[in-house]
PDB file of C-alpha atoms in Angstrom:
ATOM      1  CA  MET A 378       8.089  23.465  -6.127  1.00 77.00           C
ATOM      2  CA  VAL A 379      11.602  23.551  -7.497  1.00 83.00           C
ATOM      3  CA  SER A 380      11.488  19.897  -8.601  1.00 85.00           C
ATOM      4  CA  PHE A 381       9.042  20.767 -11.375  1.00 94.00           C
ATOM      5  CA  ILE A 382      10.025  24.309 -12.339  1.00 94.00           C
ATOM      6  CA  THR A 383      11.795  23.260 -15.543  1.00 94.00           C
ATOM      7  CA  LEU A 384       8.816  21.185 -16.692  1.00 94.00           C
ATOM      8  CA  PHE A 385       6.460  24.000 -15.751  1.00 96.00           C
ATOM      9  CA  GLY A 386       8.588  26.416 -17.794  1.00 95.00           C
ATOM     10  CA  GLU A 387       8.178  24.179 -20.828  1.00 94.00           C
ATOM     11  CA  GLU A 388       4.423  23.898 -20.240  1.00 95.00           C
ATOM     12  CA  ALA A 389       4.021  27.673 -19.801  1.00 95.00           C
ATOM     13  CA  GLN A 390       6.453  28.373 -22.666  1.00 94.00           C
ATOM     14  CA  ILE A 391       8.846  30.338 -20.462  1.00 95.00           C
ATOM     15  CA  GLY A 392      12.465  29.989 -21.490  1.00 87.00           C
ATOM     16  CA  ASN A 393      15.555  30.077 -19.274  1.00 87.00           C
ATOM     17  CA  VAL A 394      13.910  29.109 -15.996  1.00 94.00           C
ATOM     18  CA  GLY A 395      17.409  29.039 -14.503  1.00 93.00           C
ATOM     19  CA  LEU A 396      16.762  32.632 -13.453  1.00 94.00           C
ATOM     20  CA  PHE A 397      14.215  31.228 -10.980  1.00 96.00           C
ATOM     21  CA  PHE A 398      16.935  29.294  -9.159  1.00 96.00           C
ATOM     22  CA  THR A 399      19.308  32.259  -9.103  1.00 96.00           C
ATOM     23  CA  LEU A 400      16.752  34.721  -7.689  1.00 97.00           C
ATOM     24  CA  ASN A 401      15.450  32.128  -5.260  1.00 97.00           C
ATOM     25  CA  ALA A 402      18.961  31.450  -3.891  1.00 97.00           C
ATOM     26  CA  ILE A 403      19.800  35.154  -3.526  1.00 98.00           C
ATOM     27  CA  CYS A 404      16.565  35.918  -1.654  1.00 98.00           C
ATOM     28  CA  LEU A 405      16.901  32.798   0.485  1.00 97.00           C
ATOM     29  CA  LEU A 406      20.358  33.929   1.588  1.00 96.00           C
ATOM     30  CA  ILE A 407      19.289  37.519   2.297  1.00 97.00           C
ATOM     31  CA  VAL A 408      16.236  36.644   4.367  1.00 98.00           C
ATOM     32  CA  ARG A 409      18.058  34.207   6.624  1.00 95.00           C
ATOM     33  CA  PHE A 410      20.022  37.065   8.187  1.00 92.00           C
ATOM     34  CA  ILE A 411      16.850  39.048   8.849  1.00 96.00           C
ATOM     35  CA  SER A 412      14.525  36.221   9.874  1.00 97.00           C
ATOM     36  CA  GLY A 413      16.966  34.762  12.398  1.00 95.00           C
ATOM     37  CA  ARG A 414      17.208  38.039  14.285  1.00 96.00           C
ATOM     38  CA  LEU A 415      13.446  38.569  14.086  1.00 97.00           C
ATOM     39  CA  PHE A 416      12.846  35.047  15.392  1.00 97.00           C
ATOM     40  CA  ASP A 417      15.179  35.674  18.345  1.00 96.00           C
ATOM     41  CA  ARG A 418      13.608  39.038  19.214  1.00 97.00           C
ATOM     42  CA  LYS A 419       9.905  38.514  18.485  1.00 96.00           C
ATOM     43  CA  GLY A 420       9.347  34.749  18.326  1.00 94.00           C
ATOM     44  CA  HIS A 421       8.322  32.168  15.776  1.00 95.00           C
ATOM     45  CA  THR A 422       4.964  33.657  14.810  1.00 94.00           C
ATOM     46  CA  TRP A 423       6.608  36.819  13.473  1.00 96.00           C
ATOM     47  CA  VAL A 424       8.628  34.751  11.012  1.00 97.00           C
ATOM     48  CA  ILE A 425       6.704  31.554  10.243  1.00 97.00           C
ATOM     49  CA  LEU A 426       3.341  33.106   9.446  1.00 96.00           C
ATOM     50  CA  PRO A 427       4.581  35.891   7.122  1.00 97.00           C
ATOM     51  CA  GLY A 428       6.998  33.450   5.495  1.00 98.00           C
ATOM     52  CA  SER A 429       4.169  30.990   4.889  1.00 98.00           C
ATOM     53  CA  VAL A 430       2.067  33.738   3.327  1.00 97.00           C
ATOM     54  CA  LEU A 431       4.988  34.526   0.996  1.00 98.00           C
ATOM     55  CA  LEU A 432       5.275  30.832   0.111  1.00 97.00           C
ATOM     56  CA  ALA A 433       1.557  30.635  -0.647  1.00 97.00           C
ATOM     57  CA  ALA A 434       1.734  33.792  -2.754  1.00 98.00           C
ATOM     58  CA  SER A 435       4.718  32.429  -4.679  1.00 98.00           C
ATOM     59  CA  LEU A 436       2.802  29.282  -5.587  1.00 97.00           C
ATOM     60  CA  LEU A 437      -0.220  31.252  -6.713  1.00 97.00           C
ATOM     61  CA  VAL A 438       1.853  33.667  -8.807  1.00 98.00           C
ATOM     62  CA  LEU A 439       3.796  30.783 -10.324  1.00 97.00           C
ATOM     63  CA  SER A 440       0.642  28.884 -11.218  1.00 97.00           C
ATOM     64  CA  TYR A 441      -0.489  31.816 -13.380  1.00 97.00           C
ATOM     65  CA  ALA A 442       2.955  32.690 -14.750  1.00 97.00           C
ATOM     66  CA  HIS A 443       3.282  33.049 -18.492  1.00 95.00           C
ATOM     67  CA  SER A 444       6.248  35.407 -18.547  1.00 96.00           C
ATOM     68  CA  MET A 445       9.751  35.685 -17.165  1.00 96.00           C
ATOM     69  CA  THR A 446       8.602  38.604 -14.990  1.00 97.00           C
ATOM     70  CA  MET A 447       5.976  36.506 -13.206  1.00 97.00           C
ATOM     71  CA  LEU A 448       8.448  33.665 -12.836  1.00 97.00           C
ATOM     72  CA  ALA A 449      10.957  36.090 -11.278  1.00 97.00           C
ATOM     73  CA  ILE A 450       8.330  37.478  -8.865  1.00 98.00           C
ATOM     74  CA  SER A 451       7.471  33.938  -7.812  1.00 97.00           C
ATOM     75  CA  ALA A 452      11.159  33.128  -7.277  1.00 97.00           C
ATOM     76  CA  VAL A 453      11.653  36.173  -5.055  1.00 98.00           C
ATOM     77  CA  LEU A 454       8.541  35.396  -2.991  1.00 98.00           C
ATOM     78  CA  PHE A 455       9.534  31.744  -2.682  1.00 97.00           C
ATOM     79  CA  GLY A 456      13.112  32.560  -1.695  1.00 98.00           C
ATOM     80  CA  PHE A 457      12.027  34.978   1.025  1.00 98.00           C
ATOM     81  CA  GLY A 458       9.245  32.668   2.224  1.00 98.00           C
ATOM     82  CA  PHE A 459      11.169  29.409   2.309  1.00 97.00           C
ATOM     83  CA  GLY A 460      14.297  31.114   3.616  1.00 97.00           C
ATOM     84  CA  ALA A 461      12.294  32.373   6.580  1.00 98.00           C
ATOM     85  CA  VAL A 462      10.074  29.356   7.266  1.00 97.00           C
ATOM     86  CA  GLN A 463      12.430  26.378   7.072  1.00 96.00           C
ATOM     87  CA  PRO A 464      15.081  27.492   9.603  1.00 96.00           C
ATOM     88  CA  SER A 465      12.417  29.054  11.844  1.00 97.00           C
ATOM     89  CA  LEU A 466      10.456  25.801  12.045  1.00 96.00           C
ATOM     90  CA  GLN A 467      13.667  24.006  12.891  1.00 96.00           C
ATOM     91  CA  ALA A 468      14.633  26.541  15.572  1.00 96.00           C
ATOM     92  CA  TRP A 469      11.120  26.491  17.027  1.00 95.00           C
ATOM     93  CA  ILE A 470      11.205  22.709  17.317  1.00 95.00           C
ATOM     94  CA  LEU A 471      14.660  22.730  18.896  1.00 96.00           C
ATOM     95  CA  ASN A 472      13.568  25.396  21.399  1.00 94.00           C
ATOM     96  CA  ARG A 473      10.639  23.221  22.493  1.00 93.00           C
ATOM     97  CA  VAL A 474      12.671  20.154  23.508  1.00 96.00           C
ATOM     98  CA  GLU A 475      15.095  19.524  26.327  1.00 97.00           C
ATOM     99  CA  PRO A 476      18.763  20.102  25.394  1.00 95.00           C
ATOM    100  CA  GLU A 477      19.551  16.374  25.520  1.00 97.00           C
ATOM    101  CA  LEU A 478      16.779  15.695  22.966  1.00 97.00           C
ATOM    102  CA  ARG A 479      17.894  18.272  20.397  1.00 96.00           C
ATOM    103  CA  GLY A 480      19.901  15.737  18.377  1.00 97.00           C
ATOM    104  CA  PRO A 481      16.975  13.341  17.912  1.00 97.00           C
ATOM    105  CA  ALA A 482      14.591  16.269  17.352  1.00 97.00           C
ATOM    106  CA  ASN A 483      16.844  17.680  14.653  1.00 96.00           C
ATOM    107  CA  ALA A 484      17.172  14.267  13.012  1.00 97.00           C
ATOM    108  CA  THR A 485      13.399  13.831  13.074  1.00 97.00           C
ATOM    109  CA  PHE A 486      12.920  17.289  11.568  1.00 96.00           C
ATOM    110  CA  TYR A 487      15.271  16.553   8.680  1.00 96.00           C
ATOM    111  CA  SER A 488      13.817  13.079   8.140  1.00 97.00           C
ATOM    112  CA  ALA A 489      10.326  14.567   7.921  1.00 96.00           C
ATOM    113  CA  PHE A 490      11.637  17.313   5.625  1.00 94.00           C
ATOM    114  CA  ASP A 491      13.247  14.747   3.288  1.00 95.00           C
ATOM    115  CA  LEU A 492      10.142  12.581   3.374  1.00 96.00           C
ATOM    116  CA  GLY A 493       8.031  15.604   2.493  1.00 93.00           C
ATOM    117  CA  ILE A 494      10.245  16.499  -0.446  1.00 92.00           C
ATOM    118  CA  GLY A 495      10.399  12.937  -1.782  1.00 93.00           C
ATOM    119  CA  GLY A 496       6.791  12.014  -1.093  1.00 94.00           C
ATOM    120  CA  GLY A 497       5.569  15.411  -2.225  1.00 92.00           C
ATOM    121  CA  ALA A 498       7.424  15.086  -5.518  1.00 93.00           C
ATOM    122  CA  LEU A 499       5.805  11.696  -6.137  1.00 94.00           C
ATOM    123  CA  LEU A 500       2.299  12.882  -5.289  1.00 95.00           C
ATOM    124  CA  LEU A 501       2.608  16.220  -7.038  1.00 95.00           C
ATOM    125  CA  GLY A 502       4.081  14.543 -10.108  1.00 95.00           C
ATOM    126  CA  ARG A 503       0.998  12.343 -10.334  1.00 96.00           C
ATOM    127  CA  LEU A 504      -1.216  15.371  -9.832  1.00 96.00           C
ATOM    128  CA  ALA A 505       0.580  17.297 -12.587  1.00 96.00           C
ATOM    129  CA  GLU A 506       0.314  14.300 -14.854  1.00 96.00           C
ATOM    130  CA  ALA A 507      -3.449  14.166 -14.296  1.00 97.00           C
ATOM    131  CA  SER A 508      -3.969  17.915 -14.710  1.00 97.00           C
ATOM    132  CA  SER A 509      -1.125  20.382 -15.350  1.00 97.00           C
ATOM    133  CA  TYR A 510       1.840  21.876 -13.546  1.00 97.00           C
ATOM    134  CA  ALA A 511      -0.102  25.097 -13.090  1.00 97.00           C
ATOM    135  CA  MET A 512      -2.917  23.205 -11.321  1.00 97.00           C
ATOM    136  CA  MET A 513      -0.376  21.305  -9.260  1.00 97.00           C
ATOM    137  CA  TYR A 514       0.978  24.621  -7.963  1.00 97.00           C
ATOM    138  CA  ARG A 515      -2.556  25.832  -7.193  1.00 97.00           C
ATOM    139  CA  TYR A 516      -3.237  22.694  -5.169  1.00 96.00           C
ATOM    140  CA  SER A 517       0.091  23.207  -3.385  1.00 95.00           C
ATOM    141  CA  PHE A 518      -1.089  26.726  -2.534  1.00 96.00           C
ATOM    142  CA  LEU A 519      -4.048  25.121  -0.732  1.00 96.00           C
ATOM    143  CA  VAL A 520      -1.683  22.926   1.296  1.00 95.00           C
ATOM    144  CA  ILE A 521       0.254  25.997   2.472  1.00 96.00           C
ATOM    145  CA  LEU A 522      -3.051  27.718   3.243  1.00 96.00           C
ATOM    146  CA  LEU A 523      -4.085  24.716   5.338  1.00 97.00           C
ATOM    147  CA  PHE A 524      -0.721  24.864   7.136  1.00 96.00           C
ATOM    148  CA  CYS A 525      -1.346  28.555   7.930  1.00 96.00           C
ATOM    149  CA  ILE A 526      -4.778  27.770   9.377  1.00 96.00           C
ATOM    150  CA  VAL A 527      -3.452  24.926  11.529  1.00 96.00           C
ATOM    151  CA  TYR A 528      -0.457  27.007  12.615  1.00 95.00           C
ATOM    152  CA  VAL A 529      -2.612  30.001  13.628  1.00 95.00           C
ATOM    153  CA  ALA A 530      -5.042  27.726  15.506  1.00 94.00           C
ATOM    154  CA  TYR A 531      -2.159  26.031  17.329  1.00 92.00           C
ATOM    155  CA  SER A 532      -0.442  29.331  18.136  1.00 89.00           C
ATOM    156  CA  TRP A 533      -3.686  30.850  19.342  1.00 89.00           C
ATOM    157  CA  LYS A 534      -4.374  27.819  21.579  1.00 88.00           C
ATOM    158  CA  GLU A 535      -0.787  27.922  22.872  1.00 82.00           C
ATOM    159  CA  SER A 536      -0.967  31.577  23.989  1.00 72.00           C
TER     160      SER A 536
END
């Protein structure tokens, strides 16, 4: 998402997209204090699912943004969503493995995360090139929606 925000701003004729990064960082920092405690008290579902919904909403709002206000709303939603989901997925994975396997599990998590960012940027760049940045964000919304469906099915099966 953030890899293309400047180009999207040009396409949507929104100036000073730097505000997106500022709001995103502030919200990401705030939610990490809240989501960590919620994860510890209630479990992963209470953090990952709502955070994923916020991520999906941020992509949808961004894809229709034509003003600084919509861009700011998307940044806030994305900051809260990503700030909740990323560390919660990592903690959930580390809680599921034996203590002696936490190092390799953590390394695998970050390798997959980096691969997703790099590979996603390549694929989404091609998609934006073939359509638009707005459409690219709408397709990304569908990926998060698919994640939510798979996550709910897995969590339901697990319980």
